[in-house]
Each structure stands twice: as structure tokens, then as C-alpha cells.
Short mmCIF file of C-alpha atoms and ligand atoms in Angstrom, two decimals:
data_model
loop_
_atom_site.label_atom_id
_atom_site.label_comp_id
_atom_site.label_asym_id
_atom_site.label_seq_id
_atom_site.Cartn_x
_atom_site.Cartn_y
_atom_site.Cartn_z
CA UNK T 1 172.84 82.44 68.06
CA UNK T 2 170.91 84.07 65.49
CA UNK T 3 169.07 86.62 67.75
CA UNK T 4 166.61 88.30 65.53
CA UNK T 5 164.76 85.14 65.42
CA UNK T 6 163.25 85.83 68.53
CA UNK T 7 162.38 89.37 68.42
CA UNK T 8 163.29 90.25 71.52
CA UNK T 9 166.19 92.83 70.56
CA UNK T 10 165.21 96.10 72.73
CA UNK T 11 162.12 94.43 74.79
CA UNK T 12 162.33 94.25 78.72
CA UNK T 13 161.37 91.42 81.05
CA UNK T 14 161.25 90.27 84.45
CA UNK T 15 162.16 87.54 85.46
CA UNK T 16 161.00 86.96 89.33
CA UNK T 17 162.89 84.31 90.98
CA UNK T 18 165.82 84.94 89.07
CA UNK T 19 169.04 84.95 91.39
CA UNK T 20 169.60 81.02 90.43
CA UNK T 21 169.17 77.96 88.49
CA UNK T 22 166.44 77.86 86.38
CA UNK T 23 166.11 81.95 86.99
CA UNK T 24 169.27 82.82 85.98
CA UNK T 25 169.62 80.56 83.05
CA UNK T 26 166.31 82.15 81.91
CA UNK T 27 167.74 85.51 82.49
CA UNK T 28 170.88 85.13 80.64
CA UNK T 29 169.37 83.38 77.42
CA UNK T 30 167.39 86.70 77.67
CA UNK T 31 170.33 89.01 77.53
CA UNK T 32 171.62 87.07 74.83
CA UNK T 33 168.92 87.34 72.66
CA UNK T 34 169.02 91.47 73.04
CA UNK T 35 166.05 91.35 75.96
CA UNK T 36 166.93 93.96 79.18
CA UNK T 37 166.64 92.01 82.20
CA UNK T 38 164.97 92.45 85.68
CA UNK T 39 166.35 90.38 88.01
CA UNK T 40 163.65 90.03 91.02
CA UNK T 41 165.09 88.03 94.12
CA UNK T 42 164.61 87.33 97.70
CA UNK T 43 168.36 87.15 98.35
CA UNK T 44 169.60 90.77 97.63
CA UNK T 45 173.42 89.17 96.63
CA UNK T 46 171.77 86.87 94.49
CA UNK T 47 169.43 89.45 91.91
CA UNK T 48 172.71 91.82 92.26
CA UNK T 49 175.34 88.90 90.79
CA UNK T 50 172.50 88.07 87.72
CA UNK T 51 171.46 91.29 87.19
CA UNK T 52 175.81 91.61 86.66
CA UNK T 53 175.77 89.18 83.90
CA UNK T 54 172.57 90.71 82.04
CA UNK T 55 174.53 94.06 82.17
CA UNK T 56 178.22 92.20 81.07
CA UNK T 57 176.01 90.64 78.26
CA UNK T 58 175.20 94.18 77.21
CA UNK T 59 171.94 94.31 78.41
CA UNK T 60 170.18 96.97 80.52
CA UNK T 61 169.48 95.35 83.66
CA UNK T 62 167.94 96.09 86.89
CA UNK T 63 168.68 93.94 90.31
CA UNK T 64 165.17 94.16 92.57
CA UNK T 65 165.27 92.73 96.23
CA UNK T 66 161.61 91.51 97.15
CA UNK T 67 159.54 88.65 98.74
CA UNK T 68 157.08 87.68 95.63
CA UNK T 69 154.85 85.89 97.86
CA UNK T 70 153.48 89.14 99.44
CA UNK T 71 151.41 90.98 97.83
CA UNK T 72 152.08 94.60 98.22
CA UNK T 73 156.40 93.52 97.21
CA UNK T 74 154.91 91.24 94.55
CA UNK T 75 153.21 94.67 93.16
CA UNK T 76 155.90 96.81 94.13
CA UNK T 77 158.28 94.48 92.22
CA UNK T 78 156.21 94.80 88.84
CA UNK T 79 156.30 98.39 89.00
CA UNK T 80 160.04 98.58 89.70
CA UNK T 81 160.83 96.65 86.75
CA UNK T 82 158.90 98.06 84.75
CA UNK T 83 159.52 101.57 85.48
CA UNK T 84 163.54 100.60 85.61
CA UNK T 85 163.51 99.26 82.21
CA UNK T 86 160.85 101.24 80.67
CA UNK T 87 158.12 99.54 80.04
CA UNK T 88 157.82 95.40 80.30
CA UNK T 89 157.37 93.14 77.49
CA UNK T 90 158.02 89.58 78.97
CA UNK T 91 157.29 88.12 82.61
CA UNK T 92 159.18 84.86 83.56
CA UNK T 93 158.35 83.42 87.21
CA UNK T 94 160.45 80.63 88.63
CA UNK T 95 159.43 80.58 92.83
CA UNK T 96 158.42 77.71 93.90
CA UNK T 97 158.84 74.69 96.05
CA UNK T 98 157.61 71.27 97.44
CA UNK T 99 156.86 70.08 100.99
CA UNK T 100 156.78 66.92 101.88
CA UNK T 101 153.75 65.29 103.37
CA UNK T 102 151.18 62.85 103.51
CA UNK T 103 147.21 63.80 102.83
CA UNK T 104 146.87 61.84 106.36
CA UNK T 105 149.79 64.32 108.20
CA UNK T 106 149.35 67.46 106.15
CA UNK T 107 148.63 70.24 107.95
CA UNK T 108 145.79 73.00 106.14
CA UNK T 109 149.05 75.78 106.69
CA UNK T 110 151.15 73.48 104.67
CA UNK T 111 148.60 72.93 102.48
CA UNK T 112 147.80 77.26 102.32
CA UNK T 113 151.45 77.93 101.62
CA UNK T 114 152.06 75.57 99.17
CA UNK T 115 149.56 77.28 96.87
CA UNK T 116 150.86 80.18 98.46
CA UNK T 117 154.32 80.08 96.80
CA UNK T 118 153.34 78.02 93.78
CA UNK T 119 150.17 79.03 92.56
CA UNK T 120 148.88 82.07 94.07
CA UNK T 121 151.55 84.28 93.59
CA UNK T 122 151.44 83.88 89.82
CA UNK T 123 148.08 84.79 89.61
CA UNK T 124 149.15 88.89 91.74
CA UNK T 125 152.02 89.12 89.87
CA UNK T 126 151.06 87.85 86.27
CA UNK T 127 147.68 90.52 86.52
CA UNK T 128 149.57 92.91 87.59
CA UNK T 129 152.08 92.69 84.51
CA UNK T 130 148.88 92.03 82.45
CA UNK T 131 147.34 95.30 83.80
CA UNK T 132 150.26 97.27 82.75
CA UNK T 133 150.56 95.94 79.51
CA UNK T 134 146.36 95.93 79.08
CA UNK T 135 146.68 99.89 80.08
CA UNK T 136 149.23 100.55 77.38
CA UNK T 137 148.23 98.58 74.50
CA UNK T 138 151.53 96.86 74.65
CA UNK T 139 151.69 93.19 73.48
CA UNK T 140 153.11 90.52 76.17
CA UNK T 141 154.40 86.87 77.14
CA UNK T 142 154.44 85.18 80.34
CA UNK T 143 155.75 81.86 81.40
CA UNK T 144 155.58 80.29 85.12
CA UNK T 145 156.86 77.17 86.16
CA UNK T 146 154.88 74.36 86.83
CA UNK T 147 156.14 70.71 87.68
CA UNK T 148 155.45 67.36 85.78
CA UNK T 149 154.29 67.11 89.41
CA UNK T 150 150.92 68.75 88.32
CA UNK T 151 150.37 66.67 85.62
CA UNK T 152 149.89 63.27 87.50
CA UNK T 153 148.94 61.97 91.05
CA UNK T 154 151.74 63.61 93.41
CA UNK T 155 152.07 61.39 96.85
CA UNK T 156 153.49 62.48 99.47
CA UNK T 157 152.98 65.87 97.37
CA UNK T 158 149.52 66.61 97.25
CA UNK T 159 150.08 70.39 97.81
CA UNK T 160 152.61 71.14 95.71
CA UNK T 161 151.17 68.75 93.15
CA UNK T 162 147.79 70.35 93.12
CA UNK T 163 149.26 74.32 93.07
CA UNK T 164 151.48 72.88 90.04
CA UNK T 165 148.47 71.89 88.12
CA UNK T 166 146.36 74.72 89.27
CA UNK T 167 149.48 76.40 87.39
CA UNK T 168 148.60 74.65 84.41
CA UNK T 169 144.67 75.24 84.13
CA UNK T 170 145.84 79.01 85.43
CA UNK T 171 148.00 79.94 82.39
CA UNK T 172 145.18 78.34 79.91
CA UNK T 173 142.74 80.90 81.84
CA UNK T 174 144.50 83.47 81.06
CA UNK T 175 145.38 82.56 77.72
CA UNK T 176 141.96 83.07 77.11
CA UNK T 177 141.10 85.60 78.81
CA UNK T 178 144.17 88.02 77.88
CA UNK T 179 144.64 86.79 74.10
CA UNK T 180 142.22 90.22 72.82
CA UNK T 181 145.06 92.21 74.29
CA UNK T 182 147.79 89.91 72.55
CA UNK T 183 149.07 88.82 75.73
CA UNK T 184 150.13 84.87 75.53
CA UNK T 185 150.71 83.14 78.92
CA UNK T 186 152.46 79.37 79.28
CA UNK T 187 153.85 77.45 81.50
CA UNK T 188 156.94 74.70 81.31
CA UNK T 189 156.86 71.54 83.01
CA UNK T 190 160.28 70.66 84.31
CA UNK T 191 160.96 66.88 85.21
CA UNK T 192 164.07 66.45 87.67
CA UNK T 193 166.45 69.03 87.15
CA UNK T 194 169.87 69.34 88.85
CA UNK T 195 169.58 73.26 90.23
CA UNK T 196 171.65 74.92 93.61
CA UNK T 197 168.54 73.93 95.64
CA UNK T 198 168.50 70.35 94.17
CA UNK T 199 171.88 69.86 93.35
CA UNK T 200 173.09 66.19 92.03
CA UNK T 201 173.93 63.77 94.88
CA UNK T 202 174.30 59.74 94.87
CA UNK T 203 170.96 58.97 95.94
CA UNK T 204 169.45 60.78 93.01
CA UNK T 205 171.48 59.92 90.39
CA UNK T 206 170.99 56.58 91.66
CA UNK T 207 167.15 57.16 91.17
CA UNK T 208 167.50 58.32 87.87
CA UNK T 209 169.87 55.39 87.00
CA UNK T 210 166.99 52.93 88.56
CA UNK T 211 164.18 55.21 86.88
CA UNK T 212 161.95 55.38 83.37
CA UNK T 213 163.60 58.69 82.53
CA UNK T 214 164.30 57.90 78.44
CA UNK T 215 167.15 59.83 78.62
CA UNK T 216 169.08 58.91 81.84
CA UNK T 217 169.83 61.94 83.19
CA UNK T 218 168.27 64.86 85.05
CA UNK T 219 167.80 67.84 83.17
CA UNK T 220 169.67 71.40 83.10
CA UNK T 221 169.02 74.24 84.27
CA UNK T 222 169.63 75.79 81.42
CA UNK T 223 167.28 73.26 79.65
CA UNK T 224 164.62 75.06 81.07
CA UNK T 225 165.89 78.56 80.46
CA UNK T 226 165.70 77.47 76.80
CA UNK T 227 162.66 76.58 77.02
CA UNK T 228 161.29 79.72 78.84
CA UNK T 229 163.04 81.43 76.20
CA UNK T 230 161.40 79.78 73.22
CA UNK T 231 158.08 80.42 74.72
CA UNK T 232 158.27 84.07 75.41
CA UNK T 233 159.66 84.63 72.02
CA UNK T 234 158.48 85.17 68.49
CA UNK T 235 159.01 81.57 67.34
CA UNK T 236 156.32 80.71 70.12
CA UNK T 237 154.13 83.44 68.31
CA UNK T 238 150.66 81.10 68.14
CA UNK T 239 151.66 79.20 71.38
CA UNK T 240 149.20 80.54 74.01
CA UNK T 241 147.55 78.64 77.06
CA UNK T 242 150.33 75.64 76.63
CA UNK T 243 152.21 73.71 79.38
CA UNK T 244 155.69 72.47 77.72
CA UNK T 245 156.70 69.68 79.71
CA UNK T 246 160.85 69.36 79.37
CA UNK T 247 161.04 66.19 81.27
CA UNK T 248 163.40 63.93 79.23
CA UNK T 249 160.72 61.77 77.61
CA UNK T 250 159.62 60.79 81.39
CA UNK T 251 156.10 61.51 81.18
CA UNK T 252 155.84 59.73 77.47
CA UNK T 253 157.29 57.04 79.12
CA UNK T 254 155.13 56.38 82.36
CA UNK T 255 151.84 56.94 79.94
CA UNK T 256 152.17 54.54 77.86
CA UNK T 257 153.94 52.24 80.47
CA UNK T 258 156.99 51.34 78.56
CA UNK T 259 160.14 51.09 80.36
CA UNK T 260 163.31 53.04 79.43
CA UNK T 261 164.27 50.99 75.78
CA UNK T 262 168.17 49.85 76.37
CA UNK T 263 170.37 51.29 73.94
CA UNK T 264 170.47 48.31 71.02
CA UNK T 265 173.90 46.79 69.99
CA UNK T 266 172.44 45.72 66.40
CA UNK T 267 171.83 49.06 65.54
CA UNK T 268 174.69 50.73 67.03
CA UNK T 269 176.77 48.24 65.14
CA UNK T 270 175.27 48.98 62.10
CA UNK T 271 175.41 53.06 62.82
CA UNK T 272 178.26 53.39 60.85
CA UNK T 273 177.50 51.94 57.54
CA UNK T 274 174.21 54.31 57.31
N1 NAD W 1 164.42 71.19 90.47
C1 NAD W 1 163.49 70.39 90.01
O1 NAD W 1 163.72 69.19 89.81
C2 NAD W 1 162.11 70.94 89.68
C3 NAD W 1 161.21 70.10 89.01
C4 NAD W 1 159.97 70.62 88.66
C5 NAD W 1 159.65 71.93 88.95
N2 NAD W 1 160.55 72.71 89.63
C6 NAD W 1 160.18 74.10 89.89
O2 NAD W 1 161.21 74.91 89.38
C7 NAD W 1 161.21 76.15 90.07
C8 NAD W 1 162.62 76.50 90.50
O3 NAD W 1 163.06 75.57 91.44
P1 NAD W 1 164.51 75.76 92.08
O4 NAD W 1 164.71 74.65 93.03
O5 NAD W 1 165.50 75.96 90.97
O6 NAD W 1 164.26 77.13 92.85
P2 NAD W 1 165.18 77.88 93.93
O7 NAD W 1 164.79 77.45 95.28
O8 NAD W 1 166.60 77.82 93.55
O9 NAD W 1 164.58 79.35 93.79
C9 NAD W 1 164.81 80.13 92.64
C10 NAD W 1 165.11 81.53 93.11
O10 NAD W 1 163.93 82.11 93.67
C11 NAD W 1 164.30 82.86 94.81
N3 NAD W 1 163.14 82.96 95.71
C12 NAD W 1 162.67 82.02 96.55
N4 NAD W 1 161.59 82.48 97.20
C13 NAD W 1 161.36 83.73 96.74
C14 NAD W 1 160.39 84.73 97.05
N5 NAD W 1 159.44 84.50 97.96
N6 NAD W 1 160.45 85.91 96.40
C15 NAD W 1 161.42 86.15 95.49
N7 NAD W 1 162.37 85.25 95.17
C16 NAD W 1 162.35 84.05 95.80
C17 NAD W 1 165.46 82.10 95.41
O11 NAD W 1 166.28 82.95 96.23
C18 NAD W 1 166.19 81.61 94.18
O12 NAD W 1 167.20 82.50 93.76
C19 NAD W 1 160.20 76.00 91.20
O13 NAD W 1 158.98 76.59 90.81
C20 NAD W 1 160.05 74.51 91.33
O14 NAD W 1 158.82 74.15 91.88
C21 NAD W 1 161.76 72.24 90.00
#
């Protein structure tokens, strides 16, 4: 990998979330393009074992044990990373989750903590970093995770769904509102991806085998880190206030209603003589 293309050689970021899956994916194509790494975590064993692989990468790295959803360890984690490292460039958040209910069952709690641990956590932690940066002059990129889940009715979802797509309008918000200080915020869109939390089992593989995901498969976790990474770095340069959905062509393929297109014998026969 040609690192210099993304300019992140000697920057710092944090990625919160980061002890697993999509996290640590993100946090090790970081190290590998030259970024120092702070790994933010719940699980102490989990930030410790990521933060490891930043530092075997080369990287500087710093392991921080906090719950993002409050707010005074949501602040208290900024600060760390940013005074471990020396400064923060690039903010990745990853915490999230679904619950499962019906608008007719849901209870409001459910319905608080959802946008609690999806949507309203961003918003402390992403000012926070934007403060810092605002207060030094220092240009900045942040990504959060959102869900094609925010991007379309969500039942049996509905608060998950609607803190997803509050993620959405939230990063174009602050796109806006943080580009005079050349700070670009975006989110990614995952479709299903196989993670620890998620991890492949019959039934979904079945679904995905029965389902209008274009490419028949659920996505990586490092799929996602790759596209975290492309959006915190220079080559997303004039990309500000975007939501990159890395689905597997399954949102192309439910708007315009056309079911997965079997692979076609003619022109795999032909393939060859091309
Ligand atoms: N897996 C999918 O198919 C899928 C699809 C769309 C969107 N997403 C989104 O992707 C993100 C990652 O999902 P996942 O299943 O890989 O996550 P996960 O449950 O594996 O969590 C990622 C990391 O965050 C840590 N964490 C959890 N709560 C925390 C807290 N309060 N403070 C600090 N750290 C905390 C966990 O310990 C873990 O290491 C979520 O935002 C999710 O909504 C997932």
C-alpha cells in the first residue's frame, strides 16, 4: 500500500469503539497508513489487544478503557487521546446497536437508549473532538457509523432505524457547520456485515442466499475499515457531509426493485474469447 496517498503519515486518531470488528479493522488500516492510533473501548482486554497491533504496526498507540455513552468518560476519553498522542487529527466512532421491537411494544426507554448509543453519543464526542481541533486551528475528519437501516423504513427497528438516520442528517450538520474550520465529518452505511457480535451462522447466510444482496454475501469487517479509511483521508479531501453506504449493491437493488441478476452462462461462455 502506497501510504502517502492518504496523508496520514504522523497524524493521530481515535477511534472509539475500537476493540473489534469494524473498530479494529478501522484501527489497523490506520496504522498502516502511518496514522497513531487510540484505541477507546468498553472492554479494557479488548482496547489493550488493538492498541497491541497499532503499536506492532509501528504506530504510537494508546489503549483507553471508557463507557462512550456517558458523558463525562465520553469527554474524558477525547482528552486522553488526544493528550496521549499529541494532538488528534481523525475521529472514527463505531458504538452502536439495534433492539428489537415493534412501534406497538416499544417501550420510550428503549426508544431513549437507542438514540442513546447510536445517535447521541456522536454528537458529545464528535464536538468535543471538533472543539479541540476548532481551539487549535488544526484541520480534522470524522466518520460515525450509520446503518443502511437509516436510510429506509426499519420494522421492528424503529429506534435504531431512526438514531441511524438522525446519524446521517447529523454528519451533514456538521459538515456545514464545521467546514470554515476545515473539519469534514461522514458517515458509512454498512449493509450486513459478518463482525464478533454478528458473526456468520446458517440462518443468515441462508437470508443472504434467499436475499436481493447483488453480491451474495455479507460484507467484511474490514470492508468497512476501508471505507472509514478512505473517508478520513486525503483522497476523500472534498468529501464532506456524505453517507457512503458499503452495502453490496443492496440498497441499488431494493430502489429500483430489481432482483439479484443470476450470473449469465452466455456471457461467461464467451468471457474467454474477450
Ligand atoms: N454488523 C452489521 O451488520 C451492521 C450493519 C449496519 C450497521 N452496523 C453498525 O456497525 C457498528 C459496529 O457494530 P458491531 O456489531 O461490529 O459492534 P460491536 O458490538 O462489536 O461493538 C464494537 C466495539 O464497541 C465496544 N463498545 C460497545 N459499547 C461501548 C461503549 N458504550 N463505550 C465504548 N465502547 C463500546 C465493544 O466492546 C466493541 O469492541 C454499530 O454502530 C452498528 O450499529 C452494523
Amino acid at each position: 500500500m502506497d501510504s502517502s496517498l492518504f496523508q496520514l503519515e504522523g497524524k493521530a486518531a481515535l477511534v472509539v469503539g475500537g476493540g473489534q470488528g469494524m473498530g479494529e479493522s478501522t484501527a489497523r488500516f490506520l496504522a498502516r497508513a502511518g496514522c497513531g492510533v487510540a484505541v477507546a473501548d468498553v472492554v479494557k482486554e479488548r482496547a489493550d489487544r488493538v492498541a497491541n497491533a497499532v503499536a506492532d504496526l509501528g504506530q504510537p498507540s494508546a489503549a483507553i478503557v471508557g463507557d462512550a455513552l456517558d458523558d463525562s468518560e465520553a469527554k474524558e476519553i477525547v482528552e486522553r487521546a488526544d493528550r496521549d498522542l499529541g494532538g488528534l487529527d481523525v475521529l472514527v466512532t463505531i458504538v452502536g446497536q439495534a433492539s428489537f421491537n415493534s412501534l406497538l411494544d416499544m417501550r420510550p426507554e428503549h426508544w431513549d437508549y437507542d438514540q442513546r448509543r447510536n445517535l447521541r453519543y456522536f454528537f458529545v464526542i464528535a464536538r468535543e473532538a471538533a472543539r479541540l481541533l476548532i481551539a487549535r486551528d488544526r484541520p480534522g475528519a470524522m466518520v460515525c457509523i450509520s446503518s443502511v437501516t437509516g436510510l429506509q423504513s426499519a420494522p421492528n427497528f424503529a429506534s435504531y432505524g431512526v438514531a441511524k438516520a438522525g446519524l446521517i442528517n447529523l454528519v451533514r450538520t456538521m459538515a456545514v457547520e464545521w467546514a470554515p474550520y476545515n473539519i469534514r465529518v461522514n458517515a458509512v452505511a454498512p449493509g450486513t456485515i459478518t463482525t464478533p457480535r454478528l458473526p456468520d451462522t446458517p440462518e443468515r447466510l441462508e437470508r443472504v442466499r434467499q436475499g436481493n444482496i447483488p453480491a451474495k454475501r455479507r460484507g467484511t469487517t474490514d470492508e468497512i475499515g476501508k471505507a472509514a479509511l478512505f473517508l478520513v483521508s486525503d483522497l476523500a479531501s472534498y468529501v464532506t457531509g456524505h453517507t457512503l453506504v458499503v452495502d453490496g449493491g443492496w440498497m441499488a437493488a431494493m430502489l429500483t426493485g430489481v432482483p439479484p441478476i443470476p450470473r449469465s452462462g452466455a456471457l461467461d461462455a464467451s468471457a474467454g474469447e474477450r
